[in-house]
Short mmCIF file of C-alpha atoms in Angstrom, two decimals:
data_model
loop_
_atom_site.label_atom_id
_atom_site.label_comp_id
_atom_site.label_asym_id
_atom_site.label_seq_id
_atom_site.Cartn_x
_atom_site.Cartn_y
_atom_site.Cartn_z
CA UNK A 1 113.19 -79.79 6.09
CA UNK A 2 110.43 -78.05 4.75
CA UNK A 3 112.55 -74.75 4.77
CA UNK A 4 115.14 -76.45 2.77
CA UNK A 5 112.90 -77.77 0.14
CA UNK A 6 111.33 -74.15 -0.02
CA UNK A 7 114.69 -72.80 -0.61
CA UNK A 8 115.30 -75.39 -3.40
CA UNK A 9 112.17 -74.68 -5.32
CA UNK A 10 112.76 -70.73 -5.13
CA UNK A 11 116.44 -71.05 -6.26
CA UNK A 12 115.06 -73.44 -9.23
CA UNK A 13 112.52 -70.77 -10.15
CA UNK A 14 115.13 -68.03 -10.03
CA UNK A 15 117.34 -70.10 -12.70
CA UNK A 16 114.27 -70.00 -15.04
CA UNK A 17 113.88 -66.43 -14.73
CA UNK A 18 110.74 -66.15 -12.34
CA UNK A 19 110.68 -63.65 -9.42
CA UNK A 20 110.54 -65.07 -6.08
CA UNK A 21 107.55 -62.57 -5.11
CA UNK A 22 104.87 -61.60 -7.92
CA UNK A 23 104.81 -58.04 -8.39
CA UNK A 24 101.74 -56.37 -7.44
CA UNK A 25 100.05 -54.50 -10.41
CA UNK A 26 100.67 -50.95 -10.45
CA UNK A 27 97.50 -48.90 -9.41
CA UNK A 28 96.25 -46.89 -12.34
CA UNK A 29 96.26 -43.19 -11.52
CA UNK A 30 92.81 -41.38 -11.85
CA UNK A 31 92.89 -39.02 -14.79
CA UNK A 32 91.68 -35.39 -14.75
CA UNK A 33 91.11 -32.94 -17.49
CA UNK A 34 90.67 -29.21 -16.11
CA UNK A 35 88.63 -26.86 -17.75
CA UNK A 36 87.62 -23.14 -17.12
CA UNK A 37 84.50 -21.51 -18.07
CA UNK A 38 83.36 -18.21 -18.58
CA UNK A 39 86.51 -16.53 -20.19
CA UNK A 40 87.32 -13.60 -20.05
CA UNK A 41 85.07 -12.46 -17.17
CA UNK A 42 83.41 -14.31 -14.16
CA UNK A 43 82.13 -12.93 -11.06
CA UNK A 44 82.69 -9.47 -9.33
CA UNK A 45 86.20 -8.28 -8.96
CA UNK A 46 87.48 -7.84 -5.22
CA UNK A 47 89.02 -4.34 -4.57
CA UNK A 48 92.47 -3.91 -6.08
CA UNK A 49 92.19 -6.74 -8.75
CA UNK A 50 91.79 -6.91 -12.38
CA UNK A 51 90.69 -9.56 -14.79
CA UNK A 52 94.11 -9.95 -16.27
CA UNK A 53 95.63 -10.37 -12.78
CA UNK A 54 93.16 -13.09 -12.01
CA UNK A 55 94.05 -15.04 -15.38
CA UNK A 56 97.86 -14.40 -14.77
CA UNK A 57 97.38 -16.32 -11.49
CA UNK A 58 95.41 -19.29 -12.80
CA UNK A 59 97.87 -19.53 -15.79
CA UNK A 60 100.96 -19.44 -13.48
CA UNK A 61 99.34 -22.00 -11.10
CA UNK A 62 98.62 -24.37 -13.81
CA UNK A 63 102.10 -23.96 -15.25
CA UNK A 64 103.68 -24.64 -11.74
CA UNK A 65 101.73 -27.87 -11.23
CA UNK A 66 102.55 -29.03 -14.73
CA UNK A 67 99.05 -29.18 -15.75
CA UNK A 68 98.48 -30.12 -19.46
CA UNK A 69 97.00 -27.36 -21.80
CA UNK A 70 93.73 -26.71 -20.67
CA UNK A 71 90.63 -25.39 -22.41
CA UNK A 72 89.16 -22.14 -21.39
CA UNK A 73 85.32 -21.60 -22.67
CA UNK A 74 84.59 -18.31 -23.98
CA UNK A 75 81.66 -15.87 -23.81
CA UNK A 76 82.40 -12.79 -26.26
CA UNK A 77 79.66 -10.64 -25.07
CA UNK A 78 81.75 -9.29 -22.27
CA UNK A 79 84.15 -7.73 -24.88
CA UNK A 80 81.55 -5.45 -26.40
CA UNK A 81 81.65 -3.49 -22.97
CA UNK A 82 84.96 -4.19 -21.94
CA UNK A 83 87.28 -4.56 -24.95
CA UNK A 84 90.46 -4.50 -22.66
CA UNK A 85 89.42 -7.88 -21.25
CA UNK A 86 90.60 -9.57 -24.56
CA UNK A 87 94.04 -9.31 -22.91
CA UNK A 88 92.81 -12.46 -21.02
CA UNK A 89 92.42 -14.32 -24.15
CA UNK A 90 95.76 -13.24 -25.43
CA UNK A 91 97.62 -14.29 -22.11
CA UNK A 92 95.76 -17.54 -22.15
CA UNK A 93 96.96 -18.24 -25.54
CA UNK A 94 100.22 -17.28 -25.09
CA UNK A 95 100.74 -19.69 -22.22
CA UNK A 96 99.70 -22.52 -24.64
CA UNK A 97 96.27 -22.85 -23.44
CA UNK A 98 93.14 -23.43 -25.51
CA UNK A 99 89.92 -21.86 -26.08
CA UNK A 100 86.48 -23.30 -26.73
CA UNK A 101 82.89 -22.05 -27.15
CA UNK A 102 80.57 -21.16 -24.27
CA UNK A 103 78.08 -19.30 -26.48
CA UNK A 104 78.44 -15.54 -26.94
CA UNK A 105 76.06 -14.38 -24.14
CA UNK A 106 76.20 -17.58 -21.67
CA UNK A 107 72.64 -18.24 -23.14
CA UNK A 108 70.55 -20.89 -21.32
CA UNK A 109 68.96 -23.13 -24.11
CA UNK A 110 66.25 -24.47 -21.70
CA UNK A 111 65.06 -20.72 -21.54
CA UNK A 112 65.32 -19.98 -25.46
CA UNK A 113 64.29 -21.30 -28.65
CA UNK A 114 66.79 -23.41 -30.53
CA UNK A 115 67.07 -20.79 -33.43
CA UNK A 116 68.15 -18.00 -30.71
CA UNK A 117 70.55 -20.50 -29.28
CA UNK A 118 72.06 -21.28 -32.65
CA UNK A 119 72.65 -17.68 -33.44
CA UNK A 120 74.21 -17.12 -30.32
CA UNK A 121 76.74 -19.88 -31.04
CA UNK A 122 77.42 -18.44 -34.38
CA UNK A 123 77.93 -14.97 -33.03
CA UNK A 124 80.86 -16.39 -30.86
CA UNK A 125 82.81 -17.95 -33.60
CA UNK A 126 84.68 -14.95 -34.96
CA UNK A 127 86.47 -14.37 -31.49
CA UNK A 128 87.48 -18.02 -31.25
CA UNK A 129 88.71 -18.11 -34.93
CA UNK A 130 90.94 -14.95 -34.17
CA UNK A 131 92.77 -16.18 -31.07
CA UNK A 132 92.90 -20.14 -32.08
CA UNK A 133 93.55 -19.74 -35.73
CA UNK A 134 94.36 -23.28 -36.93
CA UNK A 135 94.05 -24.91 -33.46
CA UNK A 136 90.84 -26.82 -32.57
CA UNK A 137 88.23 -24.53 -30.94
CA UNK A 138 85.41 -26.71 -31.87
CA UNK A 139 84.61 -27.84 -28.38
CA UNK A 140 81.16 -26.66 -26.80
CA UNK A 141 80.32 -26.38 -23.02
CA UNK A 142 76.72 -25.65 -22.62
CA UNK A 143 76.07 -22.63 -20.27
CA UNK A 144 74.43 -23.84 -17.06
CA UNK A 145 75.01 -27.43 -18.43
CA UNK A 146 71.51 -26.87 -20.08
CA UNK A 147 71.38 -29.24 -23.08
CA UNK A 148 67.67 -28.38 -23.88
CA UNK A 149 64.26 -28.96 -21.96
CA UNK A 150 62.43 -30.81 -24.88
CA UNK A 151 63.59 -33.67 -26.88
CA UNK A 152 63.38 -31.44 -29.99
CA UNK A 153 65.85 -29.10 -28.52
CA UNK A 154 68.08 -31.60 -27.43
CA UNK A 155 68.05 -33.39 -30.85
CA UNK A 156 68.26 -30.12 -32.74
CA UNK A 157 71.24 -28.71 -31.03
CA UNK A 158 73.09 -31.84 -31.47
CA UNK A 159 72.46 -31.93 -35.03
CA UNK A 160 73.52 -28.38 -35.27
CA UNK A 161 76.94 -28.99 -33.44
CA UNK A 162 77.49 -32.27 -35.50
CA UNK A 163 77.14 -30.28 -38.67
CA UNK A 164 79.57 -27.89 -37.65
CA UNK A 165 82.23 -30.19 -36.45
CA UNK A 166 81.80 -29.61 -32.73
CA UNK A 167 82.15 -31.84 -29.66
CA UNK A 168 80.73 -31.52 -26.38
CA UNK A 169 82.97 -30.49 -23.43
CA UNK A 170 81.07 -32.69 -20.74
CA UNK A 171 81.54 -31.96 -16.96
CA UNK A 172 82.02 -35.10 -14.85
CA UNK A 173 83.47 -33.48 -11.75
CA UNK A 174 82.31 -30.31 -10.04
CA UNK A 175 81.98 -28.75 -6.42
CA UNK A 176 80.15 -25.42 -7.47
CA UNK A 177 83.31 -23.49 -7.28
CA UNK A 178 81.45 -20.22 -8.79
CA UNK A 179 79.46 -20.02 -5.54
CA UNK A 180 82.56 -18.86 -3.66
CA UNK A 181 83.62 -15.94 -5.89
CA UNK A 182 80.92 -13.46 -5.27
CA UNK A 183 81.01 -13.76 -1.36
CA UNK A 184 84.75 -13.57 -1.40
CA UNK A 185 84.72 -10.23 -3.32
CA UNK A 186 82.31 -8.81 -0.60
CA UNK A 187 84.41 -10.03 2.36
CA UNK A 188 87.50 -8.71 0.70
CA UNK A 189 85.43 -5.33 0.31
CA UNK A 190 84.89 -5.31 4.05
CA UNK A 191 88.20 -6.49 5.04
CA UNK A 192 86.73 -9.56 7.04
CA UNK A 193 89.52 -11.84 7.37
CA UNK A 194 87.85 -14.33 9.59
CA UNK A 195 85.03 -14.89 6.78
CA UNK A 196 87.75 -15.13 4.06
CA UNK A 197 89.31 -17.88 5.85
CA UNK A 198 86.08 -19.59 6.25
CA UNK A 199 85.55 -19.35 2.57
CA UNK A 200 89.07 -20.61 1.53
CA UNK A 201 88.68 -23.75 4.06
CA UNK A 202 85.36 -24.62 2.83
CA UNK A 203 86.24 -24.32 -0.77
CA UNK A 204 88.89 -27.06 -0.27
CA UNK A 205 86.70 -28.87 1.66
CA UNK A 206 84.03 -28.97 -0.88
CA UNK A 207 86.43 -30.09 -3.48
CA UNK A 208 87.90 -32.90 -1.48
CA UNK A 209 84.39 -34.16 -0.88
CA UNK A 210 83.53 -34.23 -4.44
CA UNK A 211 86.56 -36.32 -5.24
CA UNK A 212 85.00 -39.24 -3.29
CA UNK A 213 81.54 -38.53 -4.39
CA UNK A 214 82.41 -38.82 -8.21
CA UNK A 215 84.94 -41.56 -7.87
CA UNK A 216 82.21 -43.67 -5.94
CA UNK A 217 79.78 -43.02 -8.76
CA UNK A 218 82.22 -44.00 -11.41
CA UNK A 219 83.06 -47.18 -9.72
CA UNK A 220 79.54 -48.06 -9.05
CA UNK A 221 78.70 -47.72 -12.74
CA UNK A 222 81.92 -48.99 -14.25
CA UNK A 223 84.06 -50.43 -11.91
CA UNK A 224 86.80 -48.01 -12.39
CA UNK A 225 87.69 -44.31 -12.50
CA UNK A 226 86.74 -42.65 -15.84
CA UNK A 227 88.75 -39.84 -16.84
CA UNK A 228 87.24 -36.99 -15.05
CA UNK A 229 86.52 -33.55 -16.80
CA UNK A 230 86.61 -30.89 -13.99
CA UNK A 231 84.65 -27.71 -14.17
CA UNK A 232 86.07 -24.62 -12.97
CA UNK A 233 85.51 -20.89 -13.57
CA UNK A 234 87.88 -17.97 -14.09
CA UNK A 235 87.02 -16.35 -10.78
CA UNK A 236 89.06 -14.55 -8.24
CA UNK A 237 88.83 -16.92 -5.35
CA UNK A 238 89.40 -19.69 -7.95
CA UNK A 239 92.65 -18.01 -9.02
CA UNK A 240 93.72 -17.34 -5.21
CA UNK A 241 92.90 -21.14 -4.38
CA UNK A 242 94.12 -22.93 -7.45
CA UNK A 243 97.77 -23.69 -6.16
CA UNK A 244 96.17 -25.50 -3.12
CA UNK A 245 93.55 -27.09 -5.04
CA UNK A 246 96.03 -28.76 -7.50
CA UNK A 247 98.12 -29.97 -4.73
CA UNK A 248 95.12 -31.33 -3.34
CA UNK A 249 94.39 -33.42 -6.61
CA UNK A 250 97.96 -34.36 -6.83
CA UNK A 251 97.99 -35.68 -3.34
CA UNK A 252 95.03 -37.85 -4.35
CA UNK A 253 97.31 -39.24 -7.14
CA UNK A 254 95.36 -37.55 -10.05
CA UNK A 255 97.18 -37.37 -13.30
CA UNK A 256 96.28 -34.16 -15.30
CA UNK A 257 95.68 -34.98 -18.85
CA UNK A 258 94.16 -32.84 -21.93
CA UNK A 259 90.50 -32.62 -22.54
CA UNK A 260 90.99 -34.58 -25.82
CA UNK A 261 92.72 -37.42 -23.71
CA UNK A 262 89.86 -37.53 -21.18
CA UNK A 263 87.09 -37.56 -23.79
CA UNK A 264 88.84 -40.25 -25.74
CA UNK A 265 87.32 -42.58 -23.22
CA UNK A 266 84.40 -44.48 -24.57
CA UNK A 267 82.24 -42.94 -21.57
CA UNK A 268 82.23 -39.67 -23.61
CA UNK A 269 81.21 -41.18 -27.05
CA UNK A 270 77.77 -39.28 -27.00
CA UNK A 271 79.67 -36.03 -26.40
CA UNK A 272 82.39 -36.38 -28.99
CA UNK A 273 79.90 -37.41 -31.64
CA UNK A 274 76.89 -35.27 -31.50
CA UNK A 275 75.36 -37.09 -34.21
CA UNK A 276 74.40 -39.94 -31.92
CA UNK A 277 71.19 -39.65 -30.08
CA UNK A 278 71.16 -37.68 -26.76
CA UNK A 279 71.78 -39.70 -23.72
CA UNK A 280 72.73 -38.95 -20.06
CA UNK A 281 76.39 -37.71 -20.06
CA UNK A 282 76.84 -37.35 -16.26
CA UNK A 283 77.55 -39.75 -13.71
CA UNK A 284 74.53 -38.37 -11.80
CA UNK A 285 72.46 -38.92 -14.84
CA UNK A 286 73.43 -42.31 -15.21
CA UNK A 287 72.89 -43.24 -11.65
CA UNK A 288 69.26 -42.00 -12.33
CA UNK A 289 68.93 -43.96 -15.33
CA UNK A 290 70.01 -47.13 -13.54
CA UNK A 291 67.92 -46.58 -10.28
CA UNK A 292 71.10 -46.39 -8.29
CA UNK A 293 71.33 -44.08 -5.14
CA UNK A 294 73.68 -41.09 -5.12
CA UNK A 295 76.52 -41.17 -2.59
CA UNK A 296 76.03 -39.02 0.47
CA UNK A 297 77.80 -35.50 -0.13
CA UNK A 298 78.48 -32.91 2.43
CA UNK A 299 76.51 -29.66 2.39
CA UNK A 300 78.59 -26.20 2.22
CA UNK A 301 79.06 -24.88 5.55
CA UNK A 302 78.94 -21.29 4.10
CA UNK A 303 75.95 -19.36 3.83
CA UNK A 304 76.75 -17.88 0.45
CA UNK A 305 73.70 -15.22 0.24
CA UNK A 306 74.41 -13.76 3.50
CA UNK A 307 78.07 -13.94 4.55
CA UNK A 308 79.62 -10.40 4.57
CA UNK A 309 76.32 -8.65 3.75
#
């Protein structure tokens, strides 16, 4: 009898346009904007490789994975000694990717005066104007993510950036990819295949560990995934590992978006409007502000300073 009543109720609901089973809400895919620092040059070159070959590998991997146009942050100082490295910027732009400002000499604001730092930014602008033309190059990535070691510096540089129409390119996901590039070049120069394999596997392990690390913080702070901005570098091992790295992110459900799209989230308001007072703009900083414990994080299994010495 109960089964008959249930069937009648379901049939009646169907005539009114109701589904028999409520559809589960579609999970929202976590979003990620990928960015690269230190164009056109980062880290030592392994034997037989060139800067343009590294850039070409990165560009091809991004294209193959269907990644939205990405920003590469430029230090122009390298071009004084190696003018041919400008081919990297040319290839980057021809592929539809964007360029942003990383200061002329990769200067650390915490170790220099505000006046020195501002001059270093100004010196970098002609190369950006040359290659970006009418596109927006007014995104600034602080070298070493150092935004000033005094309140006066932090306020001063934000005023400087705001007056010139800059937005700050935050970094809200990183696994220290730069640490692998120099030891990999050493291992390749020695032909140490076992150590190279260890570097490759540990690179991916660190990247995967960082996903849960940052997502756990975001959920603890906001109950959701903010759109993450991934910090990478234009290094040799980065280029070699990028296809596998992008596959890893895709397997975790990430949607690749532009930097502009990611930083349209309210989380980044202090970055996109430098006229606002300085505040914590990293997940780690906000966890500290709220006296929340950081999630556990695996330590690298590689001794970067000693491997292949």
